[in-house]
Coordinates of C-alpha atoms and ligand atoms in Angstrom, one line a residue:
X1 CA 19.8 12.9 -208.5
X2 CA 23.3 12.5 -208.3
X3 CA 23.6 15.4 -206.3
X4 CA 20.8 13.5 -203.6
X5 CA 23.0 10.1 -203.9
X6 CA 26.3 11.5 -202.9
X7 CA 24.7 13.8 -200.3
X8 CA 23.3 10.6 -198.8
X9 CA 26.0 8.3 -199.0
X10 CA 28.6 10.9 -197.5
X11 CA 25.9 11.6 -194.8
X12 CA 25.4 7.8 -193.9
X13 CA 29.4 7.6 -193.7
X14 CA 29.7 10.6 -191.2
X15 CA 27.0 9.8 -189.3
X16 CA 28.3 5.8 -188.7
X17 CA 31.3 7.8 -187.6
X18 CA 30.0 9.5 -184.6
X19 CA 31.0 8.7 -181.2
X20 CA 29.5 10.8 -178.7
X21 CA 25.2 12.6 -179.4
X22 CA 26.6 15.9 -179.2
X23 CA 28.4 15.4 -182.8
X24 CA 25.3 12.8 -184.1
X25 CA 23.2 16.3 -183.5
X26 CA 25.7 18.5 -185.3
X27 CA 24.9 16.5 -188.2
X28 CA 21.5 16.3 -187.8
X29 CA 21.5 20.1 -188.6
X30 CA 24.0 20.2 -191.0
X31 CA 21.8 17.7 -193.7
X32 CA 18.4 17.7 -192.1
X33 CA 18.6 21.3 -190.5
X34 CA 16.5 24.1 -192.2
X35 CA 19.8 25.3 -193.9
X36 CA 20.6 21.7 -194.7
X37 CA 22.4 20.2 -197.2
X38 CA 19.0 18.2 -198.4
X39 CA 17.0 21.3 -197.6
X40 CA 19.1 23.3 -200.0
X41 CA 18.5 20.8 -202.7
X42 CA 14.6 21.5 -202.6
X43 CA 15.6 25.1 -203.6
X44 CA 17.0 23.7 -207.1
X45 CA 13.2 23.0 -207.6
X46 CA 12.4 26.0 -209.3
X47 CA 15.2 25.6 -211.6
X48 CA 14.0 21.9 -212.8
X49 CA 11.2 21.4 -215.7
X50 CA 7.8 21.1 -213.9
X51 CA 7.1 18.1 -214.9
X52 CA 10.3 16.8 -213.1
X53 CA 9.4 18.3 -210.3
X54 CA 7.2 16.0 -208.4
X55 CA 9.6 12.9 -209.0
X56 CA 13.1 15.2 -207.4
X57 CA 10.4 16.4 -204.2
X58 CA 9.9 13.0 -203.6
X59 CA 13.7 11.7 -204.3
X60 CA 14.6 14.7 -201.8
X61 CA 12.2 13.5 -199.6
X62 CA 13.0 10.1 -199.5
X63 CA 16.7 10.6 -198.7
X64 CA 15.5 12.7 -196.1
X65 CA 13.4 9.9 -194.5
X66 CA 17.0 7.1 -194.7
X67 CA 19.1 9.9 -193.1
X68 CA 16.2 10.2 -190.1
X69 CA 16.5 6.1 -189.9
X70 CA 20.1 6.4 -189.7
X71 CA 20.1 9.2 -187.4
X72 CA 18.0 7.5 -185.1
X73 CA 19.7 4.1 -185.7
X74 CA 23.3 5.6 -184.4
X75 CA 21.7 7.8 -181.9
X76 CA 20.3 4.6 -180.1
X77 CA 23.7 2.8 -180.7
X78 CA 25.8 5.7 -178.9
X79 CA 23.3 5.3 -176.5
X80 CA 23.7 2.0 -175.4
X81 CA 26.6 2.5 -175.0
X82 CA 27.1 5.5 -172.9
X83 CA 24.9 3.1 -170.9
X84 CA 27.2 0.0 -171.2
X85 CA 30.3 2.6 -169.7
X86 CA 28.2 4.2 -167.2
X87 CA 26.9 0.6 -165.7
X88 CA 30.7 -0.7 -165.7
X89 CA 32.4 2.5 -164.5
X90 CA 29.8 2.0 -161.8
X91 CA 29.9 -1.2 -160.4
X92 CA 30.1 -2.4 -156.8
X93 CA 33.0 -3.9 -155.8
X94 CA 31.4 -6.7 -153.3
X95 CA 34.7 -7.7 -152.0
X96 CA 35.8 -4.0 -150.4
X97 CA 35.5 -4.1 -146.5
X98 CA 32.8 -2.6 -145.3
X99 CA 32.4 0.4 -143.9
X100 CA 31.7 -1.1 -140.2
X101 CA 29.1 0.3 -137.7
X102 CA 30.5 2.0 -134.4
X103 CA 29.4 0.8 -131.6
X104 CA 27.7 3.0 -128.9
X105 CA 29.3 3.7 -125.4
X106 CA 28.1 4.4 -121.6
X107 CA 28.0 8.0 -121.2
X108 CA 31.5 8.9 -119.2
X109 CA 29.2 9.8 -115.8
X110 CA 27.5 6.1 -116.0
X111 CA 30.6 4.8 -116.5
X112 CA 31.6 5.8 -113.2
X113 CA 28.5 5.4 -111.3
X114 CA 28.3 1.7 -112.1
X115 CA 31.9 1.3 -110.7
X116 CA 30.7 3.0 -107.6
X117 CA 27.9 0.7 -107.6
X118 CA 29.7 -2.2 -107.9
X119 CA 32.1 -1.5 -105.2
X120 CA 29.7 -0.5 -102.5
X121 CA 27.0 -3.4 -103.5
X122 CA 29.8 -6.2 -102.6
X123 CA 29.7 -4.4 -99.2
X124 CA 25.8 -5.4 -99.2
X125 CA 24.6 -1.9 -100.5
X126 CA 21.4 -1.8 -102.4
X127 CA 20.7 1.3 -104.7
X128 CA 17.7 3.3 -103.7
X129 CA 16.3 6.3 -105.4
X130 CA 14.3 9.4 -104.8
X131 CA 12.2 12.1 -106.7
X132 CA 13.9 15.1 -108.1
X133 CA 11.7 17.7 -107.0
X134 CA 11.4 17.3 -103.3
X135 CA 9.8 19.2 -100.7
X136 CA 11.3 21.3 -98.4
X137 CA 10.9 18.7 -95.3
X138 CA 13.0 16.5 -96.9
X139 CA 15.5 18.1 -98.8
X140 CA 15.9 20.4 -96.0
X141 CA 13.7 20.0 -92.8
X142 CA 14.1 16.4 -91.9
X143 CA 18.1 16.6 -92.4
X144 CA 18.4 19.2 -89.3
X145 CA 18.5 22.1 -91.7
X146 CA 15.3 24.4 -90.3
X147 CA 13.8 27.2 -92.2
X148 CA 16.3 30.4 -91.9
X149 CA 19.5 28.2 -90.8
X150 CA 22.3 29.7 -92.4
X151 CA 23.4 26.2 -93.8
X152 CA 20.7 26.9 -96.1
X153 CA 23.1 29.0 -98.2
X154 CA 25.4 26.7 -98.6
X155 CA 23.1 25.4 -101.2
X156 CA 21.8 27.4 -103.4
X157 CA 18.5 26.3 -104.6
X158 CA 15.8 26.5 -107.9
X159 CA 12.8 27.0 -106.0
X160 CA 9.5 25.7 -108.0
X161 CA 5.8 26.9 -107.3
X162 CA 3.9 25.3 -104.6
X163 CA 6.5 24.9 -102.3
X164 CA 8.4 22.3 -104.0
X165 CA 12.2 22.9 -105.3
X166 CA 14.9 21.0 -107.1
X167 CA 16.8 18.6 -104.4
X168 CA 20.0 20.5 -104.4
X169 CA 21.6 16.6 -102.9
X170 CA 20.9 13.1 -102.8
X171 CA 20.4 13.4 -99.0
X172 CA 16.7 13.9 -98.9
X173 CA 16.5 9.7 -100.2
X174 CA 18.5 9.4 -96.8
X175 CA 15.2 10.6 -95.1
X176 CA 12.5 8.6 -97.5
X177 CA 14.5 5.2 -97.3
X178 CA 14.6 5.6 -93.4
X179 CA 10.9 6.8 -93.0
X180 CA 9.9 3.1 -94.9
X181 CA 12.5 0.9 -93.4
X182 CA 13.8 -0.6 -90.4
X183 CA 17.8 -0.6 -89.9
X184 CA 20.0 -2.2 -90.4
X185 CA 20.3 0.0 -93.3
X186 CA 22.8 0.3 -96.1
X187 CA 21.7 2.2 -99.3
X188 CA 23.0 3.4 -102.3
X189 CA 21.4 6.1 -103.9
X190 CA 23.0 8.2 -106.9
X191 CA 21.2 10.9 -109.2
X192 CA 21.0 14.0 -110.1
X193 CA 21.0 17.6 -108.1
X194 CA 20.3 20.9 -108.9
X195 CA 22.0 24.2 -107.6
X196 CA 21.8 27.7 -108.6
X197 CA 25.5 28.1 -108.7
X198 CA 27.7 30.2 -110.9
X199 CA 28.3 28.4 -113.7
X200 CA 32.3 27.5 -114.7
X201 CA 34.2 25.0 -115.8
X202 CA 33.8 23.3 -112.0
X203 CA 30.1 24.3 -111.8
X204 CA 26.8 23.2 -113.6
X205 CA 23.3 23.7 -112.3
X206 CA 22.8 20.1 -112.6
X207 CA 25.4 17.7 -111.9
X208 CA 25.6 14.2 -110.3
X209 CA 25.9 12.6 -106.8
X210 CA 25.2 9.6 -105.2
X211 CA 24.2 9.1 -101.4
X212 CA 25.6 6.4 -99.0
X213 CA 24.0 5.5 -95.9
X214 CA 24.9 2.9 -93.4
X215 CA 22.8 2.8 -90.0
X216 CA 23.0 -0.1 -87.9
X217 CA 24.4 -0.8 -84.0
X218 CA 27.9 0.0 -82.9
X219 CA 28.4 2.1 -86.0
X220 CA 31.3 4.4 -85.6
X221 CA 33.7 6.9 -87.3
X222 CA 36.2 3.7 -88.2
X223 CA 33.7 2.3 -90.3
X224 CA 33.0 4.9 -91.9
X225 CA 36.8 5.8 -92.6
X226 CA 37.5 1.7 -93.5
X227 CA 34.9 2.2 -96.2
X228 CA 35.5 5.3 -98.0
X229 CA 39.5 4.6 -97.8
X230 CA 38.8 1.5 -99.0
X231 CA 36.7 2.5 -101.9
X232 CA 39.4 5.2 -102.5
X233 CA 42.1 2.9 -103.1
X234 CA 39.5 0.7 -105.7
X235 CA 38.2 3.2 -108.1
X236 CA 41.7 5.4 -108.3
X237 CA 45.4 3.5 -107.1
X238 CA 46.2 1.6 -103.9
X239 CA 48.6 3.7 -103.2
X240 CA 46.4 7.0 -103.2
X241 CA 47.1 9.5 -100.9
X242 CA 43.7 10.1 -98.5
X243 CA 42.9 13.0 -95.9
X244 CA 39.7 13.6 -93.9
X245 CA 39.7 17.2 -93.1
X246 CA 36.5 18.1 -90.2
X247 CA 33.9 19.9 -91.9
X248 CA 30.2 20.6 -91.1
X249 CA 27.2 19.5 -92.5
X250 CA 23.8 20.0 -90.2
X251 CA 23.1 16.6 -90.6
X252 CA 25.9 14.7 -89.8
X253 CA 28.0 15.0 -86.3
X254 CA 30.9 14.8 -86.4
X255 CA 31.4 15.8 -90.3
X256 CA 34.4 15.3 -92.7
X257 CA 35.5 15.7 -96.4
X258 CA 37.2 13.6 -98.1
X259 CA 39.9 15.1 -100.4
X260 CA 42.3 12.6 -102.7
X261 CA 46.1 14.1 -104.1
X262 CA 45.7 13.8 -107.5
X263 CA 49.0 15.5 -109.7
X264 CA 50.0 17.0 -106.7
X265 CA 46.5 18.9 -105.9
X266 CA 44.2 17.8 -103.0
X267 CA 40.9 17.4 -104.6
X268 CA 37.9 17.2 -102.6
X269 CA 35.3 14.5 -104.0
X270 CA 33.3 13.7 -100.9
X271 CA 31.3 14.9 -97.6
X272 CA 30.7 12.4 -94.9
X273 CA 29.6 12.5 -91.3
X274 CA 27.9 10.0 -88.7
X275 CA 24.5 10.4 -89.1
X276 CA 22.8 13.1 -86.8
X277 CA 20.8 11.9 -83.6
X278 CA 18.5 14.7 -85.1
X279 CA 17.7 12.9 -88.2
X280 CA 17.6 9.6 -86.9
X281 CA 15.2 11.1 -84.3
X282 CA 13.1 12.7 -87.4
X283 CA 12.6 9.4 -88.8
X284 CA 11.4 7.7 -85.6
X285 CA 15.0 5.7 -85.2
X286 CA 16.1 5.4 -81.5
X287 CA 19.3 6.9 -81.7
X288 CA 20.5 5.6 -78.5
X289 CA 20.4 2.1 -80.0
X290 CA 21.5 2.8 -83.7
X291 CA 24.4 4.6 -85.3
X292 CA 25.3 5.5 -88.9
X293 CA 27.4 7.2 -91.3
X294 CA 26.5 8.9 -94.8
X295 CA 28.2 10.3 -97.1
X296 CA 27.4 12.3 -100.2
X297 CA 30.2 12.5 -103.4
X298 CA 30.2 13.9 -106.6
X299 CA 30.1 11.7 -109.4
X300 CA 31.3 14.3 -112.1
X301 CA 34.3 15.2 -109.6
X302 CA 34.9 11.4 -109.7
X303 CA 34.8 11.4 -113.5
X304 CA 36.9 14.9 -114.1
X305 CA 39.7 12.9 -112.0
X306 CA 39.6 10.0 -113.5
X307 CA 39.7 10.7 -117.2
X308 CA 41.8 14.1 -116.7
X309 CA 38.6 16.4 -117.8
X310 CA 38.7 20.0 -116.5
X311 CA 35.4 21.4 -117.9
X312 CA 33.1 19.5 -116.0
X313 CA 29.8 21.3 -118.6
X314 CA 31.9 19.0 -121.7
X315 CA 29.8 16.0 -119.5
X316 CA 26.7 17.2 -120.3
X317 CA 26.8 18.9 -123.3
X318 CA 26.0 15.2 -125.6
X319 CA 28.9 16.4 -128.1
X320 CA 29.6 12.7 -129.4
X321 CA 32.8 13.5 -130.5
X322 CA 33.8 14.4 -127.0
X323 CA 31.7 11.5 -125.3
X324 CA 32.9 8.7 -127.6
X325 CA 36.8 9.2 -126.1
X326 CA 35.5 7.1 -123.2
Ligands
LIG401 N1 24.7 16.4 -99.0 C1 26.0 16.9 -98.8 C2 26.3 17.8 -100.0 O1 25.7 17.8 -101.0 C3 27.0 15.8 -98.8 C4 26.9 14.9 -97.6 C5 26.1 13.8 -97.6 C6 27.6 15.2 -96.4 C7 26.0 13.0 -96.5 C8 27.5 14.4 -95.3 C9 26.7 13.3 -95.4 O2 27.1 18.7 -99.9

């Protein structure tokens, strides 16, 4: 009985002890286990007097049953605790500055294309727009461009099923705006254009223009010069250097391009011309009484100039890390 009494006591004292489970289960095994200290005693059994035998089983036993309690008592203790250091080691710190949310931004392209738009719409431009896939009338027809002209392969183009194919410009809206309205005319119309072109750093099968058209009397190459140098000197420097170098286009007589010195390099960004008597003609417009000029300019040209890009396929490949520099 002594034995069972000191067992116990020394027990309880380790086990109060205990700081973490791990050690609180060590000692489990070490009195309770099946080669336990109190275990063990049960062995002595057969060495006692049977008729002290029931009264040591049940001493055993009982000892056995306060160790359990205490077990159980420190095991939920630790555990409370390892809860308590968990919750504080874990706590929010409300006054830290938040994280922030990033705002979005215009894609670099519509960026550019509503500077266009604003320029030209203070000159009384209104935007117009046309489908994507066109017909062959009047992407290439109705702009002086018949069937087997070798202007054709100039642009290369996706040709779709049923006679339909992807406008390889934004001049076919020239021909759909001036088959519904009467001039005076001045439209804006920007989008995109498909060609079959190789594709490099310069080229894309898709890429952005946007059309200008201005038809009205007395309309002459001047006006058409004012205008373009004019919106030259807003979207890149006043002091940019401009040339018009003769060019053709089928639909416009005479034709030019437009080419801006940018780092010492001519770049071309845009092809202009007075309008055709042709195409006027095509769209029932006397061209004895009305004039006009158009012009056709490459948005992504506009945009690789302005923000210093030379892969013009980083515009559309929707890499945010690349599109949020703008
Ligand atoms: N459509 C021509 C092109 O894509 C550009 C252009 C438009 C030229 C209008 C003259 C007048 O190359």
């Amino acid at each position: 009985v002594n034995d069972i009494n000191s067992i116990v006591q020394e027990a309880h004292q380790a086990i109060q002890q205990t700081e973490d489970l791990a050690s609180l289960d060590h000692l489990r095994v070490k009195y309770l286990g099946k080669k336990g200290a109190l275990t063990n005693l049960l062995k002595n059994l057969s060495t006692l007097d049977p008729s002290e035998r029931p009264q040591y089983g049940q001493q055993v036993n009982q000892a056995k049953q306060q160790l359990q309690q205490s077990i159980q008592q420190q095991q939920s203790i630790l555990e409370e605790a390892h809860l308590q250091s968990q919750l504080s080691q874990e706590t929010l710190d409300v006054t830290l500055p938040g994280r922030g949310q990033s705002l979005g931004n215009l894609h670099p392209i519509t960026q550019i294309r509503t500077q266009v738009e604003s320029f030209f719409s203070q000159l009384g431009f209104s935007i117009a727009d046309g489908p994507e896939v066109e017909d062959d009338y009047h992407n290439f027809e109705a702009l002086n461009i018949p069937a087997n002209h070798p202007a054709r392969d100039m642009q290369d183009t996706f040709y779709l099923e049923n006679g339909l194919l992807l406008r390889t410009h934004t001049s076919p809206v020239q021909i759909r705006v001036m088959q519904q309205q009467e001039p005076p005319l001045r439209i804006l119309a920007p989008g995109r254009v498909y060609r079959c072109d190789d594709i490099d750093p310069t080229h894309s099968p898709m890429f952005n223009q946007v059309e200008g058209l201005l038809v009205d009397e007395d309309i002459n190459f001047a006006h058409l010069k004012g205008i373009l140098e004019a919106f030259v000197r807003f979207f890149f420097a006043e002091e940019i250097q401009v040339r018009f170098r003769p060019s053709f286009f089928p639909f416009t007589e005479p034709s030019a391009e437009l080419d801006v010195l940018i780092n010492g390099r001519w770049m071309e960004i845009l092809g202009c011309g007075m309008v055709h008597p042709n195409v006027l003609e095509n769209v029932n417009i006397d061209s004895e009484k009305y004039t006009g000029f158009a012009f056709g300019m490459g948005f992504d040209r506009l945009a690789m100039a302005r923000f210093g890009i030379d892969d013009l396929r980083l515009f559309f490949e929707s890499d945010l890390r690349f599109l949020g520099q703008f």
